[in-house]
Coordinates of C-alpha atoms in Angstrom, one line a residue:
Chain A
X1 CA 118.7 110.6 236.9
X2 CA 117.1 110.5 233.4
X3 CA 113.3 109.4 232.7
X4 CA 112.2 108.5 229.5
X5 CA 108.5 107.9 228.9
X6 CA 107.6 105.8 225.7
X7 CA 105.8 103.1 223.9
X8 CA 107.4 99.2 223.5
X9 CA 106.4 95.7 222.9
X10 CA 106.0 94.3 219.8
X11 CA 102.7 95.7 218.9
X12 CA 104.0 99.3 220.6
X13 CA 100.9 99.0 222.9
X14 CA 102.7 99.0 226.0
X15 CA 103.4 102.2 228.0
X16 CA 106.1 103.2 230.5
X17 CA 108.7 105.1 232.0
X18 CA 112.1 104.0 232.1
X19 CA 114.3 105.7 234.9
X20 CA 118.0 105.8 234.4
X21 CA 120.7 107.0 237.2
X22 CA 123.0 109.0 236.6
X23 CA 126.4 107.7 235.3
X24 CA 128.6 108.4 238.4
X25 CA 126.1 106.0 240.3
X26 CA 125.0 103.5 237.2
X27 CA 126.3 100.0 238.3
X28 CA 126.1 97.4 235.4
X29 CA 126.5 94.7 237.5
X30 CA 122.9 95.6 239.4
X31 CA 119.9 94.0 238.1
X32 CA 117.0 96.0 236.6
X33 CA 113.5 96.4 238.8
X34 CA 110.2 96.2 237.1
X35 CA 107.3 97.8 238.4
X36 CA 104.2 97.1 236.8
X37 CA 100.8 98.8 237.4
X38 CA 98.8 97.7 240.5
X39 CA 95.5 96.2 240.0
X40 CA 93.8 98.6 242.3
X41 CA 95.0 101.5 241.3
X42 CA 95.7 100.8 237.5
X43 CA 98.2 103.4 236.2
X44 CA 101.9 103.4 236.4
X45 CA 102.9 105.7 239.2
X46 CA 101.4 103.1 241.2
X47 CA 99.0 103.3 244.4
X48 CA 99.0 107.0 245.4
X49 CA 102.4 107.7 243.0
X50 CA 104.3 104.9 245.1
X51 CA 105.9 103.4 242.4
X52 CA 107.3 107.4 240.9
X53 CA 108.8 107.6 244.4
X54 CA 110.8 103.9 244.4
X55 CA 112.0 104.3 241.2
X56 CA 113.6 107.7 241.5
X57 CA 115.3 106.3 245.1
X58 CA 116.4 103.4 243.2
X59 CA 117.7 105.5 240.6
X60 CA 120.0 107.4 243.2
X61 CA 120.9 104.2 244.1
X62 CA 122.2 102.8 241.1
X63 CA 118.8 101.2 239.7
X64 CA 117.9 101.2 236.2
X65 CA 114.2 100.7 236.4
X66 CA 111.1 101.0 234.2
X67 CA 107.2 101.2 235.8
X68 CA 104.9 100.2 233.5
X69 CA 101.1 100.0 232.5
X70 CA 99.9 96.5 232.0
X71 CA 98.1 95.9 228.9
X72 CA 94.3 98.0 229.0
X73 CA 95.1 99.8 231.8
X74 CA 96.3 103.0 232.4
X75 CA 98.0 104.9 229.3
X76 CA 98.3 101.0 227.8
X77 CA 96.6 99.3 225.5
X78 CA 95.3 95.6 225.2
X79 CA 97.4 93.9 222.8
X80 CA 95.9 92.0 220.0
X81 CA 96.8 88.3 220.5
X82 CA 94.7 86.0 221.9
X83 CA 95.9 83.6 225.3
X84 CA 95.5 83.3 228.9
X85 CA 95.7 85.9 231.6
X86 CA 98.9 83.8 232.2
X87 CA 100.0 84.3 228.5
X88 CA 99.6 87.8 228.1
X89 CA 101.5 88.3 231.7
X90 CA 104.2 86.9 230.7
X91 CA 104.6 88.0 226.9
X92 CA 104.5 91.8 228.2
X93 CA 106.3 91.2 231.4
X94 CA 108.8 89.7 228.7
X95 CA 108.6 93.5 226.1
X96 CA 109.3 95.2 229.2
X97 CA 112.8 93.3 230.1
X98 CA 113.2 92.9 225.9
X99 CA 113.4 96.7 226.3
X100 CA 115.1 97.4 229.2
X101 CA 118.1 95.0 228.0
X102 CA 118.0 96.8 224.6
X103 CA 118.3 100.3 226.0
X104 CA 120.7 99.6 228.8
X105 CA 122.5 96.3 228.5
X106 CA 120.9 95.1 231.7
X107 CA 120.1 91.5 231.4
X108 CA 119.1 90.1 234.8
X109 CA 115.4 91.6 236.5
X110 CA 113.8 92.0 240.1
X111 CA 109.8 92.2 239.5
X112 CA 108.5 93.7 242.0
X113 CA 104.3 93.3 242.3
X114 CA 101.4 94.4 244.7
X115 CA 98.1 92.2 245.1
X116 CA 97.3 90.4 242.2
X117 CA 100.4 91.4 240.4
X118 CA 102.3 89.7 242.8
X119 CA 100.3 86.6 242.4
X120 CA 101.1 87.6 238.6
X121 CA 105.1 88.4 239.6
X122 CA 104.9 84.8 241.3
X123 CA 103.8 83.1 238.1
X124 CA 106.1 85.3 235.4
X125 CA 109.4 84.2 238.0
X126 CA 108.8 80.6 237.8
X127 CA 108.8 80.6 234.3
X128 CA 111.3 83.8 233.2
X129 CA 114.8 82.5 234.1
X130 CA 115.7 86.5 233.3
X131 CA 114.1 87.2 236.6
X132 CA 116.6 86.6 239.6
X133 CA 114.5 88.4 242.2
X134 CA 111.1 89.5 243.2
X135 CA 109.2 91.4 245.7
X136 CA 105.9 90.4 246.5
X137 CA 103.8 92.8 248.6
X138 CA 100.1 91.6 249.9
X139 CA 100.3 88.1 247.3
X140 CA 98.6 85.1 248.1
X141 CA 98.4 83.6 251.3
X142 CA 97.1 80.8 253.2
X143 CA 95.0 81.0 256.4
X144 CA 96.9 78.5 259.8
X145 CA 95.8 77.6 263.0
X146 CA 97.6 80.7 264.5
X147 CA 96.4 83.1 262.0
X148 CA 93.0 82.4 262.8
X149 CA 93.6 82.1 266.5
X150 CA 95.6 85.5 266.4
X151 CA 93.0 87.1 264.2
X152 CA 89.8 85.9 266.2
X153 CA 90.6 85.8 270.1
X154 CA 91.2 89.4 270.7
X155 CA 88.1 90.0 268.8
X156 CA 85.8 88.2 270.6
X157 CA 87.2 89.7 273.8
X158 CA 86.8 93.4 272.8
X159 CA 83.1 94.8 272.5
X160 CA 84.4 97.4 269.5
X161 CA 85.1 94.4 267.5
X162 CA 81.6 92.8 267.8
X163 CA 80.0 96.5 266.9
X164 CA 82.5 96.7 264.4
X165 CA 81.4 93.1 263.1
X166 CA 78.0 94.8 263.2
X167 CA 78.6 97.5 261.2
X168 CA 80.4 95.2 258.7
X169 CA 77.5 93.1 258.3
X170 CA 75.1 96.2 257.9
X171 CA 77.0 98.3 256.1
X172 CA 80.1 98.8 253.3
X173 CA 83.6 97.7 254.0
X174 CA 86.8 97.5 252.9
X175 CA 87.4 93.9 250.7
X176 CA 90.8 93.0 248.8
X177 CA 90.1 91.7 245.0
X178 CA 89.0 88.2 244.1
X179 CA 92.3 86.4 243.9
X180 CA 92.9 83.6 241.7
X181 CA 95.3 81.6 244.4
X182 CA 96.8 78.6 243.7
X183 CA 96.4 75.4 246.2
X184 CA 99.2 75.4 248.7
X185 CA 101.2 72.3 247.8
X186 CA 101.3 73.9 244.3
X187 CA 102.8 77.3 245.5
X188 CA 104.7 75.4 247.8
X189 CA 106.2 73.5 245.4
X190 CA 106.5 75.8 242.4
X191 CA 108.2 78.7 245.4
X192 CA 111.4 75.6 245.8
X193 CA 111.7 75.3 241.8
X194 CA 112.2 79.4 242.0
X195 CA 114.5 79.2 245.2
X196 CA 116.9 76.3 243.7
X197 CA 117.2 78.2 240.7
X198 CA 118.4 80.8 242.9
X199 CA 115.6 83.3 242.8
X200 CA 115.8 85.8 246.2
X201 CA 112.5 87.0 247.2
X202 CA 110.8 89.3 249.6
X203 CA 107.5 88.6 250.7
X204 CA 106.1 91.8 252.4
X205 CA 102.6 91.5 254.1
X206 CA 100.6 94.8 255.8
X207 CA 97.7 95.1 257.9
X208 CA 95.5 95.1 255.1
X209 CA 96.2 91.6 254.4
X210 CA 95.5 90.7 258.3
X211 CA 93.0 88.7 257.3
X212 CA 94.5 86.1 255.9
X213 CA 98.1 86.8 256.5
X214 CA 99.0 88.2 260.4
X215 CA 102.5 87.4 261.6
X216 CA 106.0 87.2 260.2
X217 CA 106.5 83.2 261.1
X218 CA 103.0 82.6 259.2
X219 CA 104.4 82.1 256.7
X220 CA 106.9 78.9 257.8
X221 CA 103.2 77.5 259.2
X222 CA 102.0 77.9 255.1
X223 CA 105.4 76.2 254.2
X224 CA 106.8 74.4 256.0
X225 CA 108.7 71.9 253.9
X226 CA 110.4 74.6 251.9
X227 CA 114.5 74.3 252.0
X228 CA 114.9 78.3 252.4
X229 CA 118.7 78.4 251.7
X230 CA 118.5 81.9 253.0
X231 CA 116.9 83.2 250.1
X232 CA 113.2 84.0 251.4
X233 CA 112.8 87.3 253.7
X234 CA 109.5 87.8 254.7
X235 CA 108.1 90.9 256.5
X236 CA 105.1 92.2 258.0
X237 CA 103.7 95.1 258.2
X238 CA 100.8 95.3 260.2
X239 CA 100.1 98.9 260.5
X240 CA 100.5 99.8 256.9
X241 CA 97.3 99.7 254.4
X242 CA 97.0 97.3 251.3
X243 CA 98.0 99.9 249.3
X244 CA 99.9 102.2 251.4
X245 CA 97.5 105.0 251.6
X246 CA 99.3 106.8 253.9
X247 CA 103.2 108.3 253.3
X248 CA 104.3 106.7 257.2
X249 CA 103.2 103.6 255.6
X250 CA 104.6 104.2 251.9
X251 CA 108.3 105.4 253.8
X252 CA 108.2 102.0 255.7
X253 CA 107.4 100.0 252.6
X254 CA 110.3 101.8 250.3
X255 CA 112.3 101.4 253.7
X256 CA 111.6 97.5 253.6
X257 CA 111.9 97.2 249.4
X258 CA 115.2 99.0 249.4
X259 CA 116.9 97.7 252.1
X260 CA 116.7 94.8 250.9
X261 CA 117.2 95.1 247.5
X262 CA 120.7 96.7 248.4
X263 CA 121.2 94.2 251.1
X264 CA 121.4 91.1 248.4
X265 CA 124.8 90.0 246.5
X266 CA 123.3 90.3 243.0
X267 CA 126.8 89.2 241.6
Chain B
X1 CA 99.9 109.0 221.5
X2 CA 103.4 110.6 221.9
X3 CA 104.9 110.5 225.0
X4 CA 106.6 114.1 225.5
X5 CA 108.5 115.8 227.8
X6 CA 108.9 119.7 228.1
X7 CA 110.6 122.5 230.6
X8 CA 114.2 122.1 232.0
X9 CA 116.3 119.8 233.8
X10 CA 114.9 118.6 237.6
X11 CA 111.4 120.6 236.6
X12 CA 110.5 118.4 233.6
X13 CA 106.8 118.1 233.1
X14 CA 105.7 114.5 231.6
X15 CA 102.9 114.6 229.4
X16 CA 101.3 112.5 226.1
X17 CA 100.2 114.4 222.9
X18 CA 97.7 113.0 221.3
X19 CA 98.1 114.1 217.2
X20 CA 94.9 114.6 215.2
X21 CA 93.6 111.6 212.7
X22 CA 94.9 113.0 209.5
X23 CA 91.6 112.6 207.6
X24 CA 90.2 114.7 209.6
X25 CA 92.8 117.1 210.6
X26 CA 91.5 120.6 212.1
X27 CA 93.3 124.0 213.0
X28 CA 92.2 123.1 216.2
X29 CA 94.4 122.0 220.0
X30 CA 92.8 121.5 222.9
X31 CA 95.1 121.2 226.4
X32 CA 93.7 119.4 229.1
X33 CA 94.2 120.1 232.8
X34 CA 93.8 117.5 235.0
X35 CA 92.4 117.2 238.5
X36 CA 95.6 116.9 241.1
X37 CA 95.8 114.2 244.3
X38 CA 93.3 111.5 244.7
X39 CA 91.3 113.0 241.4
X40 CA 93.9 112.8 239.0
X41 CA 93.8 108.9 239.7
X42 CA 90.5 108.3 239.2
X43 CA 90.7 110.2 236.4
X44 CA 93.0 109.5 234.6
X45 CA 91.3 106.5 232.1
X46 CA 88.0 109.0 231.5
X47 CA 90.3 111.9 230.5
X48 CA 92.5 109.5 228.4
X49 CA 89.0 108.2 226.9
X50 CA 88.3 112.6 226.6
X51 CA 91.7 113.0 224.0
X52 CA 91.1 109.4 221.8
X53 CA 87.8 111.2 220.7
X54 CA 89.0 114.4 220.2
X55 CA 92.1 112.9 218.4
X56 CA 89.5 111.0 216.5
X57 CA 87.6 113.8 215.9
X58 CA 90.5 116.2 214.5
X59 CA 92.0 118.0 217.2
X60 CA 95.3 118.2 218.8
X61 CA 95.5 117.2 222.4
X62 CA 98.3 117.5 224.9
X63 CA 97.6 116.4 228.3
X64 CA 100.1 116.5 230.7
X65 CA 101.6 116.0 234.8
X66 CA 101.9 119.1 236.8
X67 CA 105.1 119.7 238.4
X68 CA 105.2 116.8 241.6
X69 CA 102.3 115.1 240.3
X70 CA 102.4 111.2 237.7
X71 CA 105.3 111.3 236.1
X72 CA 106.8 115.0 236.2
X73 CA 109.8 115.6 238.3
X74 CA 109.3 116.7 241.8
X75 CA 106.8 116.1 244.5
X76 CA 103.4 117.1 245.4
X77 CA 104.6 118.4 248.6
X78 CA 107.2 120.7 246.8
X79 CA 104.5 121.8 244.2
X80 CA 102.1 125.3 244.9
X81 CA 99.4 126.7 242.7
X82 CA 101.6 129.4 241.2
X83 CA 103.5 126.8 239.8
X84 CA 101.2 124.7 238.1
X85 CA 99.4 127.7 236.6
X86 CA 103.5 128.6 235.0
X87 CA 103.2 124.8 234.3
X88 CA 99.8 125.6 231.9
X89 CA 101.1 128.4 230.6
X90 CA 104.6 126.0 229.1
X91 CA 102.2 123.6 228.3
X92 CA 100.6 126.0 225.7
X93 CA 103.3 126.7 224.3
X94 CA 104.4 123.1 224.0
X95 CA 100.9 122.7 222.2
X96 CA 101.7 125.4 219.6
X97 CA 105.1 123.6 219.1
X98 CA 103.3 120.5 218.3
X99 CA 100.3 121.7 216.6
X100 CA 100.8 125.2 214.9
X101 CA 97.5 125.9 216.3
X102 CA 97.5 129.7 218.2
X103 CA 93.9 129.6 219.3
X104 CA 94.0 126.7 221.8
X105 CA 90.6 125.5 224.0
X106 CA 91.5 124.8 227.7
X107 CA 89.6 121.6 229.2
X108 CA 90.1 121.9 233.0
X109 CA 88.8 119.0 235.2
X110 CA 88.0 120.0 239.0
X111 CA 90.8 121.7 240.7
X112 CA 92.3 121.6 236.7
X113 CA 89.9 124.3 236.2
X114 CA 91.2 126.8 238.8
X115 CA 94.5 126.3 237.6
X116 CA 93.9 126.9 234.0
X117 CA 91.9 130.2 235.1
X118 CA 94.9 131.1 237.0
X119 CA 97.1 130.7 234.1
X120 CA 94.6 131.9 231.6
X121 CA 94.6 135.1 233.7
X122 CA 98.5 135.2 233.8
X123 CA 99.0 134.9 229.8
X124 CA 101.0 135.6 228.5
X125 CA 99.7 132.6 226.0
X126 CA 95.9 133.3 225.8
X127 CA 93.2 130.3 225.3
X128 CA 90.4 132.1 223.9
X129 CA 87.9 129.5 225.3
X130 CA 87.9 127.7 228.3
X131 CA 85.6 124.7 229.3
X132 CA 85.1 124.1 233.4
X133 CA 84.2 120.0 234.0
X134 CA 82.7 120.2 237.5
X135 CA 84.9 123.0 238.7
X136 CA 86.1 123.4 241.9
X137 CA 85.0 127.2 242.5
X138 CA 86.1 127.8 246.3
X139 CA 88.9 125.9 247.3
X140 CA 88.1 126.4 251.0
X141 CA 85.0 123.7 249.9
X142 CA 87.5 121.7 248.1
X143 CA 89.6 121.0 251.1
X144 CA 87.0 120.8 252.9
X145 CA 85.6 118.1 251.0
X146 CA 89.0 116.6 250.9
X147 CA 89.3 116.3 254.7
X148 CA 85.8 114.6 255.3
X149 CA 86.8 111.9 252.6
X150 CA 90.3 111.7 254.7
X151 CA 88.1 111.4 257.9
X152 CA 86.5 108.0 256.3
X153 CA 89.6 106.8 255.2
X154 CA 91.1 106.6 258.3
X155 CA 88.2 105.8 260.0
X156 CA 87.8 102.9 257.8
X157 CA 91.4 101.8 257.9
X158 CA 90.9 101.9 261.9
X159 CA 94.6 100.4 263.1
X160 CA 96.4 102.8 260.2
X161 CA 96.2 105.9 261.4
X162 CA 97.8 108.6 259.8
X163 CA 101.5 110.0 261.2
X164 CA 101.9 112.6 258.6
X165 CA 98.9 115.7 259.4
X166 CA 99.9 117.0 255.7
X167 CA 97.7 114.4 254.2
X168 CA 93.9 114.5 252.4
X169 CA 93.6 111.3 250.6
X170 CA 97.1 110.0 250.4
X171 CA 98.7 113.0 248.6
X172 CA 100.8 116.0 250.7
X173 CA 98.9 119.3 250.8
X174 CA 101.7 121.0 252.9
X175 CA 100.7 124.1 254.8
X176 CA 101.5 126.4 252.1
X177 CA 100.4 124.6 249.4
X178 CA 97.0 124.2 251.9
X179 CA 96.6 128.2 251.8
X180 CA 97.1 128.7 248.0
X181 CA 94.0 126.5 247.6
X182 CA 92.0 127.8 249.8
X183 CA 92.3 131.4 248.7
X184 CA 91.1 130.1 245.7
X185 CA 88.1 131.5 244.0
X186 CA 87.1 130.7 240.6
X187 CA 84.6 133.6 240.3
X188 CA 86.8 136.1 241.5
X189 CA 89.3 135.0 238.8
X190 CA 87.0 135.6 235.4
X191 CA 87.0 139.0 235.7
X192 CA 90.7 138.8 234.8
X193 CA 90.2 136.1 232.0
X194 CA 89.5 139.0 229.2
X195 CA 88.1 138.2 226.3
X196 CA 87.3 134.5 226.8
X197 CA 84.4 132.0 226.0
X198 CA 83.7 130.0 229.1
X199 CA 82.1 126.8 228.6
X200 CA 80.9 125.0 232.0
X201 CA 79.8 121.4 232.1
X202 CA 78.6 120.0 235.7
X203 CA 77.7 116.4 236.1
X204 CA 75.6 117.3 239.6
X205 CA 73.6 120.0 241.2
X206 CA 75.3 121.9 243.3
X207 CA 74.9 125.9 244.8
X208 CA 78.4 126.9 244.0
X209 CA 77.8 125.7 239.8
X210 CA 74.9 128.4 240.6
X211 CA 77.1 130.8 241.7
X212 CA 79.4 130.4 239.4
X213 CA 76.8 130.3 236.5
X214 CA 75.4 133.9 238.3
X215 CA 79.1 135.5 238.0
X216 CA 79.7 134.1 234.6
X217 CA 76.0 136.2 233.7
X218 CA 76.9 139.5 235.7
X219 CA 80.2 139.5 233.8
X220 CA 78.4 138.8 230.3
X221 CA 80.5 136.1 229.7
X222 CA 79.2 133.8 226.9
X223 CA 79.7 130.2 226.4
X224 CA 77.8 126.5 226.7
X225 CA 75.9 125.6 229.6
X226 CA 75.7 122.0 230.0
X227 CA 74.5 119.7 232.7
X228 CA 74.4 115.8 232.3
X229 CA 72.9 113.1 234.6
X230 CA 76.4 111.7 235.0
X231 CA 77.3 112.2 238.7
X232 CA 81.0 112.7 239.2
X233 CA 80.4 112.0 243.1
X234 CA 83.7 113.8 244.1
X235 CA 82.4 114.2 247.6
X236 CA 81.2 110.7 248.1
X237 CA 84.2 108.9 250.4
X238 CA 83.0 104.9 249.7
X239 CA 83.8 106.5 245.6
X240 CA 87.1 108.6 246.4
X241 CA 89.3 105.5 245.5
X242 CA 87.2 104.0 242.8
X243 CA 88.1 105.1 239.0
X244 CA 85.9 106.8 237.3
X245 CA 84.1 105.9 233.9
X246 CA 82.3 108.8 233.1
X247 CA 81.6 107.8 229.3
X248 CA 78.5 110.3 229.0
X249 CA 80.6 113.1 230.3
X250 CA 83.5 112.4 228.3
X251 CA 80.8 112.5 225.1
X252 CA 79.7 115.4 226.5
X253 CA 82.3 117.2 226.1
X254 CA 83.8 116.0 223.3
X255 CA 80.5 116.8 221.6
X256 CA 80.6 120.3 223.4
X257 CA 84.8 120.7 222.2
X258 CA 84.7 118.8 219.2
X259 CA 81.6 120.3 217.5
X260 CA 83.1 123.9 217.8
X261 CA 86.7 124.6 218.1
X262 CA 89.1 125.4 215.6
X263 CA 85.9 126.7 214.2
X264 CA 87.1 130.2 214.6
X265 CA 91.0 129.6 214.8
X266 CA 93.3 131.0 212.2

């Protein structure tokens, strides 16, 4: 494997680290995985150097892949021209596969995005036909009747929830970020525009989400007029943390991301 | 800011050089050594912040990834003290290569400043000055530290408890790795620095900056003191996962680096 840290986009603002395999395992025919920053934890290695670990397994794989600072964050800076958060998403998500295919050939991209980047990874793949598969760990979700029932009923039966409650209300606690999620029918619709053009995803919930998102078949409950066609896998998590603070949880997540990576026909 | 890369093949260390506005230009470098773990993250965008200004202000700056830690090869849990005090010592000479500049300053930040001891102590490159940033002076405290903030963690995570007991703060501190830090003592190590200027900004009160300001007397060891009202709350557990803007720190000590070296380089 052969890492190359440098400087792209158009106004050279943008930084990242492009892993390469080695040439006995290279596969052209594989698409490329992006892995930009995490909102949390805003620097390329991702949460807790998560993102170092992937791309290097990827790379032993066959993986080209290239983690990456979005713009004013980490080692990055903001670019210049004026949009929406939207705009400026999708113009650097763009420098990043504008440079991948110049360096390696590679044409076709997986995005792969945590928390608000995967609400971000959600709206860059309806509109980047480049993009022909994304991962999307802890993105937007929308509360059902059995989420709520699942989340409340052993609470109100167990006495170290209410303290717990308690504490919450009289003290600090853990909160995800303000999200910026769309309505349902909206997501619902715009998820079957990215599924008939063919788009595989992975939807990957954890524990930390449990709030809003607590059981694999949720997520039929939030859709459930979507034609699937067999290319939605959704997985949950819930011992694992939002961000994977612990290795146990990090090995289970690269488990879960490269399984299925490798299990799809990218042809 | 270059990206550069330096050492050999599966120990490459990762690292971004920041070169001096020409206008200003100095025959001066500066090499920054980061914290390691949870304290390189949060960090990281105050010590970037740290080499714009110096940049600005003249100087040469290479800051860079130990072995196993952001984007150098290897993995934390691989990684030992020894080795990241080697990894200073390439580092300088990775600064002369990009600077010219022999006399380089040494910024270490937290456990960064044990480690550049350790290598300043080593040579065979010596950094005639040094400048501690809220130093970690015992490493048995540091650890110590470490593990209450893990304690919280999982406490607060409640149904994600840890498997792995090699863990403070979601970084591996295997056994051995565990015992180099805490044989670490900063004050025992400045005998062995020679003939060094050490510089020692702290951001809060705290009784081993006093004993490390007593040693750095007994030992007639000149150099800046500096306090600022800038708390770096490195033992505070609801801040551990927060990123840090320390912008009258990183003045600080750009004022405290910037407004002296090169002054007396070659």
């Amino acid at each position: 494997m052969n890492e190359q840290p440098l400087f792209f986009g158009p106004e050279r603002n943008l930084y990242g680290v492009l892993s390469l395999p080695d040439e006995a395992v290279h596969r052209k025919d594989l698409p490329a995985v992006l892995l930009p920053s995490v909102s949390l934890h805003p620097h390329h290695v991702g949460a807790f150097r998560g993102w170092v670990t992937l791309a290097r397994r990827l790379a032993a794989l066959g993986y080209v892949s290239l983690r990456y600072d979005v713009g004013g964050t980490g080692e990055s800076e903001a670019g210049t021209r004026a949009g929406t958060a939207i705009d400026c998403q999708l113009s650097e998500n763009s420098a990043a596969m504008d440079l991948v295919e110049r360096r390696t050939g590679v044409r076709r991209f997986v995005l792969i995005g945590l928390c608000a980047s995967a609400d971000a990874a959600h709206s860059i793949t309806l509109r980047e036909p480049r993009i022909v598969g994304t991962v999307m760990i802890d993105a937007y979700g929308y509360r059902t009747r059995g989420q709520v029932l699942r989340h409340y009923i052993p609470r109100l039966l167990r006495p170290y929830h209410w303290s717990k409650f308690l504490q919450r209300k009289l003290g600090p606690t853990e909160v995800l970020a303000e999200r910026d999620v769309p309505p349902r029918s909206v997501a619902q619709q715009q998820l079957q525009i990215m599924m008939d053009r063919g788009v595989q995803m992975l939807f990957l919930y954890t524990g930390g989400a449990s709030y809003y998102f607590n059981h694999h078949s949720q997520f039929r409950e939030m859709f459930p007029e979507l034609k699937y066609r067999g290319r939605i896998e959704v997985e949950f998590d819930p011992l694992a943390s939002h961000l994977f603070e612990f290795s146990a949880d990090r090995e289970r997540m690269f488990a879960n991301v490269i399984g299925w990576i490798n299990a799809r026909d990218w042809r | 800011m270059n990206p550069v890369q330096f050492g050999q093949k599966g120990t490459t260390l990762t690292g971004i050089y920041h070169s001096p506005r020409a206008a200003v230009a100095r025959d001066a470098s500066v090499l920054i050594c980061s914290p390691i773990g949870q304290e390189y993250m949060r960090t990281h965008w105050t010590i970037r912040q740290l080499a714009i200004r110096l940049a600005e202000a003249g100087i040469h700056v290479l800051r860079f990834d130990y072995l196993g830690t952001g984007d150098s090869d290897g993995d934390m849990g691989d990684s030992t003290v020894e080795v990241w005090a080697e990894n200073v010592q390439l580092a300088l000479s990775e600064l002369y290569e990009l600077s010219g500049v022999r006399e380089p300053t040494m910024v270490g930040v937290r456990l960064g400043a044990m480690i550049s001891a350790v290598a300043g102590a080593r040579g065979p490159i010596h950094a005639p000055r040094l400048v501690f940033w809220d130093p970690v002076v015992h490493g048995s405290e540091y650890l110590a530290n470490l593990t209450q903030i893990h304690a919280y963690i999982v406490q607060v995570a409640r149904l994600f408890p840890p498997i792995s007991s090699d863990e403070l703060v979601g970084f591996r501190y295997p056994h051995q790795l565990r015992r180099e830090i805490e044989a670490l003592d900063l004050t025992g190590l400045l005998a062995g620095l020679g003939s060094v200027q050490v510089d020692v900004l702290t951001t809060e009160s705290r009784p081993e900056y006093a004993r490390l300001l007593g040693v750095l007397e007994n030992l007639q060891i000149k150099g800046d003191r500096v306090h600022v009202a800038d708390p770096g709350t490195w033992d505070v557990p609801e801040k551990a996962r927060i990123a840090m803007l320390a912008d009258k720190t990183v003045k600080a000590v750009s004022s405290l680096v910037g407004g002296l070296a090169g002054d007396g380089a070659p």
